Short mmCIF file of C-alpha atoms in Angstrom, two decimals:
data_model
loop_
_atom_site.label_atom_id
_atom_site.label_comp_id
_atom_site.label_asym_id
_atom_site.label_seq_id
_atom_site.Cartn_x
_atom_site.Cartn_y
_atom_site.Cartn_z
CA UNK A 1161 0.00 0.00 0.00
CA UNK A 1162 3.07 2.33 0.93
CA UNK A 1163 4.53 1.31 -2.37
CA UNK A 1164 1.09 2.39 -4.15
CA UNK A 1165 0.68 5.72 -2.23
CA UNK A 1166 4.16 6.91 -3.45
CA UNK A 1167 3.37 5.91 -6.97
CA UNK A 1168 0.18 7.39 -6.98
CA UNK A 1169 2.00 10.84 -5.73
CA UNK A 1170 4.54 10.21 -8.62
CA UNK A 1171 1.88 10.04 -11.33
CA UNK A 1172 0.71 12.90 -9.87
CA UNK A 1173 3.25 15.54 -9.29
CA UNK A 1174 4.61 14.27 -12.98
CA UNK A 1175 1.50 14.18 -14.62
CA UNK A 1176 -1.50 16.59 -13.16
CA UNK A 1177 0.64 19.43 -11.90
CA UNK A 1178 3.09 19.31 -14.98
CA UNK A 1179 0.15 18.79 -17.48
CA UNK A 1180 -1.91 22.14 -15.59
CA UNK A 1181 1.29 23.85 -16.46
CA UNK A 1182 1.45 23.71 -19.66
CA UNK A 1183 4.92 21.45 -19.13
CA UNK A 1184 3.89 18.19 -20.92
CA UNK A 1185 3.94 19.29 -24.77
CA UNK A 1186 2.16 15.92 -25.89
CA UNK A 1187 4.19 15.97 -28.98
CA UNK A 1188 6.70 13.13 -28.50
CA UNK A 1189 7.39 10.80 -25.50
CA UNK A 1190 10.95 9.29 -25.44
CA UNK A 1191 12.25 6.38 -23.80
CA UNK A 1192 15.78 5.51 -22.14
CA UNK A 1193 17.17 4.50 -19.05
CA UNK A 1194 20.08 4.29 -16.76
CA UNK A 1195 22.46 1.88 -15.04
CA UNK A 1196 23.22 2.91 -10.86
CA UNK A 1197 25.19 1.25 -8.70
CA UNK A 1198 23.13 0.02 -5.14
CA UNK A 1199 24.81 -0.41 -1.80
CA UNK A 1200 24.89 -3.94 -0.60
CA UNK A 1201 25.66 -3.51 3.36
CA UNK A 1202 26.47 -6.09 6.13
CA UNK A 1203 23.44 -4.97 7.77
CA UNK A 1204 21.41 -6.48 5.54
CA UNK A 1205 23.60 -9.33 4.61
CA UNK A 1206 22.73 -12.24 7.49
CA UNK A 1207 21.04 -15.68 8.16
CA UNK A 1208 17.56 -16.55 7.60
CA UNK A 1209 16.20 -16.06 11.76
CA UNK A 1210 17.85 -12.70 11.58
CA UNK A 1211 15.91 -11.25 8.38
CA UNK A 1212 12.97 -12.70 10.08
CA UNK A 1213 13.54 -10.79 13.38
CA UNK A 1214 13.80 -7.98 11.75
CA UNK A 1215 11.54 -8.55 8.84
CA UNK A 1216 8.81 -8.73 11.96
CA UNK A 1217 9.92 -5.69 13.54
CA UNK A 1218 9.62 -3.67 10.28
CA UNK A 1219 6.22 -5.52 9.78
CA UNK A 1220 5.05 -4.13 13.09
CA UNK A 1221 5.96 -0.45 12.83
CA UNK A 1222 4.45 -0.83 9.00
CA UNK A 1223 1.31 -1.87 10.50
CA UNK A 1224 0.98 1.19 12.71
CA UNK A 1225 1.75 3.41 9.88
CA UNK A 1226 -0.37 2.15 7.88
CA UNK A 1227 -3.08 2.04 10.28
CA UNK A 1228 -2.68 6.19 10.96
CA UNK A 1229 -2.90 6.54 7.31
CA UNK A 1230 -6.15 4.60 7.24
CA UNK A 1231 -7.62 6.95 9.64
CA UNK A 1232 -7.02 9.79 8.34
CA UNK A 1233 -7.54 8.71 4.71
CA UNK A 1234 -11.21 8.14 6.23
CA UNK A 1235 -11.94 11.22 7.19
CA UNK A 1236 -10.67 13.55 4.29
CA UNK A 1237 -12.16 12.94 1.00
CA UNK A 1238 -10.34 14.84 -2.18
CA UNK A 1239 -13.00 15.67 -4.99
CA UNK A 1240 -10.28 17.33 -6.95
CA UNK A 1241 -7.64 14.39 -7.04
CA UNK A 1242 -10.46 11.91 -7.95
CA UNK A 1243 -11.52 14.04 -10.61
CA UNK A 1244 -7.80 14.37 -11.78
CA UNK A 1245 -7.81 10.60 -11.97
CA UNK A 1246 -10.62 10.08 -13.86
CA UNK A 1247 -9.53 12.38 -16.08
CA UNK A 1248 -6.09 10.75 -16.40
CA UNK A 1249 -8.15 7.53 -17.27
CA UNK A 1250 -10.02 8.81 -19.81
CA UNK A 1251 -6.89 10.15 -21.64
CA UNK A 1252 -4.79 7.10 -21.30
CA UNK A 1253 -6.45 5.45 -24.51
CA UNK A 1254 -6.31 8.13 -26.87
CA UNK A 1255 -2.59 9.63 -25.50
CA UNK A 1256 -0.30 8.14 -28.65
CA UNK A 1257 -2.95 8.91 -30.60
CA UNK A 1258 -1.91 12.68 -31.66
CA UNK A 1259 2.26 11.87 -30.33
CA UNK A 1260 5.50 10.35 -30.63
CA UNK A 1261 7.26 7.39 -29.22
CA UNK A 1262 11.21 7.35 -29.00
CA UNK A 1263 13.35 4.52 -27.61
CA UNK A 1264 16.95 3.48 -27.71
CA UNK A 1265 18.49 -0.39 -29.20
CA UNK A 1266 18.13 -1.72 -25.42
CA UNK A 1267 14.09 -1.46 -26.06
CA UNK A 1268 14.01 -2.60 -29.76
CA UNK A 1269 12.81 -6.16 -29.67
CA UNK A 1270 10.74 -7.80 -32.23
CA UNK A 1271 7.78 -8.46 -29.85
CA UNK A 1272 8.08 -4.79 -28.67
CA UNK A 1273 8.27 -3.84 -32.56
CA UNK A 1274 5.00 -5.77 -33.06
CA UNK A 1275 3.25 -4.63 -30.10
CA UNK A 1276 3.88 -0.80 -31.42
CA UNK A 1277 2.62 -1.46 -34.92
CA UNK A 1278 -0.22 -3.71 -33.53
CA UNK A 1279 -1.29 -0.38 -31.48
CA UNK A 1280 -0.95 2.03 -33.83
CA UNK A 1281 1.51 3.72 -31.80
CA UNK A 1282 4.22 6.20 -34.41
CA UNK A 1283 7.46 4.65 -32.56
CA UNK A 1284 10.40 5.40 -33.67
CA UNK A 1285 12.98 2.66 -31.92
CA UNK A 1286 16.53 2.37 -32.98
CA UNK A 1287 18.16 -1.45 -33.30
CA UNK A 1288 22.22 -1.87 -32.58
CA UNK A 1289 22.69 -1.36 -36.64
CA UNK A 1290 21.01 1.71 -36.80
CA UNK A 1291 23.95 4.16 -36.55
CA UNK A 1292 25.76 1.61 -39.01
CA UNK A 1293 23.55 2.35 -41.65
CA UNK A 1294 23.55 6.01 -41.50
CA UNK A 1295 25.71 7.96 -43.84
CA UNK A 1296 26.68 10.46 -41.68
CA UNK A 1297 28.26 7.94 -39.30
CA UNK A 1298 30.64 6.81 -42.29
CA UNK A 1299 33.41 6.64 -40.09
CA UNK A 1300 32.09 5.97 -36.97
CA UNK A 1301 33.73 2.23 -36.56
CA UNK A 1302 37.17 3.96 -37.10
CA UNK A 1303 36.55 6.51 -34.02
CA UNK A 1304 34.97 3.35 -32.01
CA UNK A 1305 37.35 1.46 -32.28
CA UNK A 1306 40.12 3.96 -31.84
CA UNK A 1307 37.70 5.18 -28.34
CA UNK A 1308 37.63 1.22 -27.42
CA UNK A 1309 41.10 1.17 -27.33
CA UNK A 1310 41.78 4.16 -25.36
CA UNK A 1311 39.58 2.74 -22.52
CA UNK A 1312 41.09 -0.29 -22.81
CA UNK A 1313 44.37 1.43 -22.11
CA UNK A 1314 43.48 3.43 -19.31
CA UNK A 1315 42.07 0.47 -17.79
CA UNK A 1316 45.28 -0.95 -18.03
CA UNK A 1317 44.55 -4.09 -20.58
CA UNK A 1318 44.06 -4.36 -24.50
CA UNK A 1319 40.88 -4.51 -26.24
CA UNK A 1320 39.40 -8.03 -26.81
CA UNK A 1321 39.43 -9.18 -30.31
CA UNK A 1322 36.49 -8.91 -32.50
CA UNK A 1323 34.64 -11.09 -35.18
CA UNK A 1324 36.55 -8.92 -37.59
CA UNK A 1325 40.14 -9.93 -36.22
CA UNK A 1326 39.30 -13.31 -37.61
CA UNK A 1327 39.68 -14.49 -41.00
CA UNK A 1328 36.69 -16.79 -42.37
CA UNK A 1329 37.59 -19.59 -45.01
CA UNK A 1330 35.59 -19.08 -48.62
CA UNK A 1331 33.35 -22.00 -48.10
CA UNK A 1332 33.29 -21.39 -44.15
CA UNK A 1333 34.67 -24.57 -43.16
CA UNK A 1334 36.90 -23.22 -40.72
CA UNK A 1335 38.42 -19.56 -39.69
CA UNK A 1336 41.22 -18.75 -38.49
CA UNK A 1337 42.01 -16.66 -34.96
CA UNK A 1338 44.51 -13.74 -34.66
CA UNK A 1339 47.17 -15.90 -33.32
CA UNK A 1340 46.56 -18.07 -36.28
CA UNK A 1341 45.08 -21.10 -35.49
CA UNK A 1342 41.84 -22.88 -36.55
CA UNK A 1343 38.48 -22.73 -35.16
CA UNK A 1344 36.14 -25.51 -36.55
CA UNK A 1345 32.38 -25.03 -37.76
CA UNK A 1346 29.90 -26.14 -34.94
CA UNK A 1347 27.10 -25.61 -36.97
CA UNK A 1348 25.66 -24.36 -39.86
CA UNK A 1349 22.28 -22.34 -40.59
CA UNK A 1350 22.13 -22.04 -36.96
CA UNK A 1351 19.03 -19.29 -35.94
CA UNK A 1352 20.41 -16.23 -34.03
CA UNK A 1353 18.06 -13.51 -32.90
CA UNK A 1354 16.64 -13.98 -36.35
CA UNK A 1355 19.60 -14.17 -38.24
CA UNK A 1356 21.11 -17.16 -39.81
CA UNK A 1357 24.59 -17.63 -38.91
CA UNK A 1358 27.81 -20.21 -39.12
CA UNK A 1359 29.31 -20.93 -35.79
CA UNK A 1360 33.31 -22.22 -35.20
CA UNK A 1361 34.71 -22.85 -31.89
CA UNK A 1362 38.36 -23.50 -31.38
CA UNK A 1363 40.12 -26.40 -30.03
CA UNK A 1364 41.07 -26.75 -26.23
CA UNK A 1365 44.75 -27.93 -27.13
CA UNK A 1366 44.17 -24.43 -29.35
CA UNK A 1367 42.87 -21.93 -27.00
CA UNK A 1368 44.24 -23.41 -23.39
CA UNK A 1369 47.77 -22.99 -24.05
CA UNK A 1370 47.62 -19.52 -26.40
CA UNK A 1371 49.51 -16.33 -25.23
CA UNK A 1372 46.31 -14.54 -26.54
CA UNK A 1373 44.05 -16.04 -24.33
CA UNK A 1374 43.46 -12.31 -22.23
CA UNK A 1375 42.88 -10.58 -25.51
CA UNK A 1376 40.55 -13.01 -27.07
CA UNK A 1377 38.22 -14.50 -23.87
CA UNK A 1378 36.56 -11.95 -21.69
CA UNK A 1379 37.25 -14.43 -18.17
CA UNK A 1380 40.18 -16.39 -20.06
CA UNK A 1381 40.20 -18.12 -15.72
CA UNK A 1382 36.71 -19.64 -16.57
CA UNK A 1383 36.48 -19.65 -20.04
CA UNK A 1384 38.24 -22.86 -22.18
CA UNK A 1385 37.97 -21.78 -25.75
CA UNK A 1386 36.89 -19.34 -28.00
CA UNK A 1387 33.71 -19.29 -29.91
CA UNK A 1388 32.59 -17.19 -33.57
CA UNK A 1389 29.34 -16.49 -34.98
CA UNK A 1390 29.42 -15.79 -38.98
CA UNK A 1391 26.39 -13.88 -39.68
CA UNK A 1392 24.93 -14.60 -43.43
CA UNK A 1393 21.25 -13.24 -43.87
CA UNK A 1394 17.85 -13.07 -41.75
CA UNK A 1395 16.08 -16.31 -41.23
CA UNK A 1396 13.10 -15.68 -43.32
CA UNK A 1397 13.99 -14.61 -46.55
CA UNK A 1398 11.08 -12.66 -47.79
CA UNK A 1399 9.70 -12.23 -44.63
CA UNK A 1400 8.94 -8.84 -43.47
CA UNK A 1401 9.02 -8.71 -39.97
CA UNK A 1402 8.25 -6.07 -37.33
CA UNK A 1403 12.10 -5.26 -36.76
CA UNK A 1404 12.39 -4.80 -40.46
CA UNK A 1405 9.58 -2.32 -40.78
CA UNK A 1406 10.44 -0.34 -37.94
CA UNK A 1407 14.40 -0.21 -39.08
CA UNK A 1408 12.78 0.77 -42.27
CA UNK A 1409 11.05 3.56 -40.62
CA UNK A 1410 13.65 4.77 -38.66
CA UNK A 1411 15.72 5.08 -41.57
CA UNK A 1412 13.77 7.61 -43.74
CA UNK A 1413 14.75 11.34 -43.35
CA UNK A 1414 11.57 11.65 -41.17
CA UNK A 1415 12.61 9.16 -38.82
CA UNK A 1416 16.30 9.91 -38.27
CA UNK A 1417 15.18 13.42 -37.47
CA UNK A 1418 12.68 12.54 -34.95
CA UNK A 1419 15.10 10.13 -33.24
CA UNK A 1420 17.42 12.79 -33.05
CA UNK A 1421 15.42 14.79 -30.80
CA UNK A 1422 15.47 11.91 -28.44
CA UNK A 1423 18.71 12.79 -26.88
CA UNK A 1424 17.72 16.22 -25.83
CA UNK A 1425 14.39 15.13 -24.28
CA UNK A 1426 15.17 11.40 -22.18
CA UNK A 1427 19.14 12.11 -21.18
CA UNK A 1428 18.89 15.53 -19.19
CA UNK A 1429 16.57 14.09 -16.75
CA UNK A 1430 18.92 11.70 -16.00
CA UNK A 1431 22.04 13.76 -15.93
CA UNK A 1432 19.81 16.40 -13.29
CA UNK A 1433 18.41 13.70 -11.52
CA UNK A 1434 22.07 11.17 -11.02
CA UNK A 1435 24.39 14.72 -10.96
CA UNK A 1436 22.72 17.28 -9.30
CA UNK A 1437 20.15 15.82 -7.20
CA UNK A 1438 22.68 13.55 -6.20
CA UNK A 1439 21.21 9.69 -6.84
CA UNK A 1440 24.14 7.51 -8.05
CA UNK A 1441 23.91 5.06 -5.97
CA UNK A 1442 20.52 2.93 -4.86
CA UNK A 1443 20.88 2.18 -0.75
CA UNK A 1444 18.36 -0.24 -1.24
CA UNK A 1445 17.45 -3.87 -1.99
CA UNK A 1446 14.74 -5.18 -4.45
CA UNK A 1447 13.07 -3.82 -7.85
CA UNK A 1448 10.31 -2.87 -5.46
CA UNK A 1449 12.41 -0.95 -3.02
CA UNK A 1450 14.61 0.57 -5.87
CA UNK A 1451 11.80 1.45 -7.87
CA UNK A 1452 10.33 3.41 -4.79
CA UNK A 1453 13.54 5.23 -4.37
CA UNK A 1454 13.56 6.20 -8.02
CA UNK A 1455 9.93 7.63 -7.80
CA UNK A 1456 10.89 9.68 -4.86
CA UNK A 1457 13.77 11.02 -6.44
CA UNK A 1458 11.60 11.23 -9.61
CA UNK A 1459 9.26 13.43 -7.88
CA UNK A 1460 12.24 15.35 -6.74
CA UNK A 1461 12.88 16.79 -10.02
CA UNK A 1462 9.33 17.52 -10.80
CA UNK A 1463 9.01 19.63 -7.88
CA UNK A 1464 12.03 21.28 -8.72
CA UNK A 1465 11.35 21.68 -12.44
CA UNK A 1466 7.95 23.01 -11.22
CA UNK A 1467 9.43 25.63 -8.79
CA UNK A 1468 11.74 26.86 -11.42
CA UNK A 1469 8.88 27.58 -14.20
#
């Protein structure tokens, strides 16, 4: 119920007040997210009977929370939020109606792609080729790799090696590593994310003894041998899927300038929220716990967005 109160003061301070505003321009909505680190104390690290004891405690005070809230939840009634509510109801359906939808790769799956065209919703979700096929990104390989290598060397190690460090044999029987040795086919026509592909994985007499082994395996302790993918075409030739229409959206001049905008819309939040505010670390446990941080914080930045217009 605690969990449900705070979201239902999150939808509200970023929807109703926002939307009253004039803040919520109801042209585009765009997607992301971000990766923070959570503590992971000795306080709550301990055996079963002592979570309990204190699971109990915590269950207790809850109760009597809880219980204050009931009573004073009975005797105040709100007209306006439950008329704000129902309004937000009614508006739910009809929302993507008149907007966008923007999204990064780490969204872009084909059942998402099918549940957007399904909807009608005008999505515009980038896959991890998207800035490959873009002319104006010509020589963006060059500057990755040259970027990958940099952090590699501030890190201390070399890059690992990529499908492109190895050379594949005409008929794909075999390929050979960058220390020269043969990996073998283990399959042929083999289904990858929709793709067909050849796979070769090298020998342990191969990989176990090779001087390579920390620039080729990402945990060389753990990991015996090395293993290729050869990617040839998409499984379905002919087949239109939903990925393929929406890359083929995205694509078009309209798309790559409405994706563009993306950037300038889903990262500041972030950047305010993680930099100023101060959130880069979780200090608790559990999607439920850390997504009840992250609305509090969330509402955070409305306020403050809110005191500055």
């Amino acid at each position: 119920m605690l969990h449900g109160t705070l979201q239902t003061l999150f939808i509200r301070t970023g929807l109703f007040v926002c939307d009253d505003l004039g803040l919520i321009g109801k042209e585009m909505f765009a997607i992301d997210g971000c990766k923070l680190p959570s503590n992971a104390s000795k306080e709550w690290s301990g055996t079963k009977s002592e979570f309990e004891k204190k699971a109990a405690k915590m269950k207790t005070a809850i109760g009597r929370i809880l219980e204050k809230h009931r009573e004073q939840d009975q005797n105040q009634t709100n007209i306006q939020n439950i008329n704000r509510e129902k309004k937000a109801i009614d508006k739910e359906g009809d929302i993507f109606k008149t907007t966008q939808l923007t999204a990064d790769s780490g969204f872009h799956t084909e059942k998402n792609m099918e549940m957007l065209f399904t909807g009608g919703i005008d999505a515009y979700i980038a896959d991890t080729l998207f800035r490959k096929r873009d002319p104006r990104f010509t020589n963006y390989e060059r500057y990755k790799e040259g970027s990958r290598k940099e952090r590699a060397g501030r890190k201390g190690h070399t890059p690992l090696f990529s499908t492109k460090d190895f050379i594949f044999d005409k008929e794909l029987r075999y390929c050979l590593c960058p220390a020269g040795k043969r990996l073998y086919r283990s399959g042929a026509n083999v289904i990858v994310k929709n793709f067909r592909a050849y796979k070769f994985k090298g020998p342990k007499s191969a990989c176990l003894p090779c001087v390579l082994r920390s620039q080729c395996l990402r945990y060389p302790e753990r990991t015996e041998i090395r293993q290729v993918a050869y990617f040839v075409g998409r499984s379905a030739k002919g087949e239109i899927t939903f990925t393929e229409r929406m890359k083929r959206k995205i694509d078009s001049a309209l798309g790559r300038v409405l994706y563009g905008m993306r950037l300038a819309i889903s990262e500041p939040p972030f950047a305010h929220i993680a930099s100023a505010i101060g959130l880069n670390r979780f200090t608790l446990r559990g999607k439920r716990k850390v997504n009840t941080q992250w609305n509090l914080f969330c509402i955070v930045h409305n306020v403050k967005k809110i005191h500055r217009y």
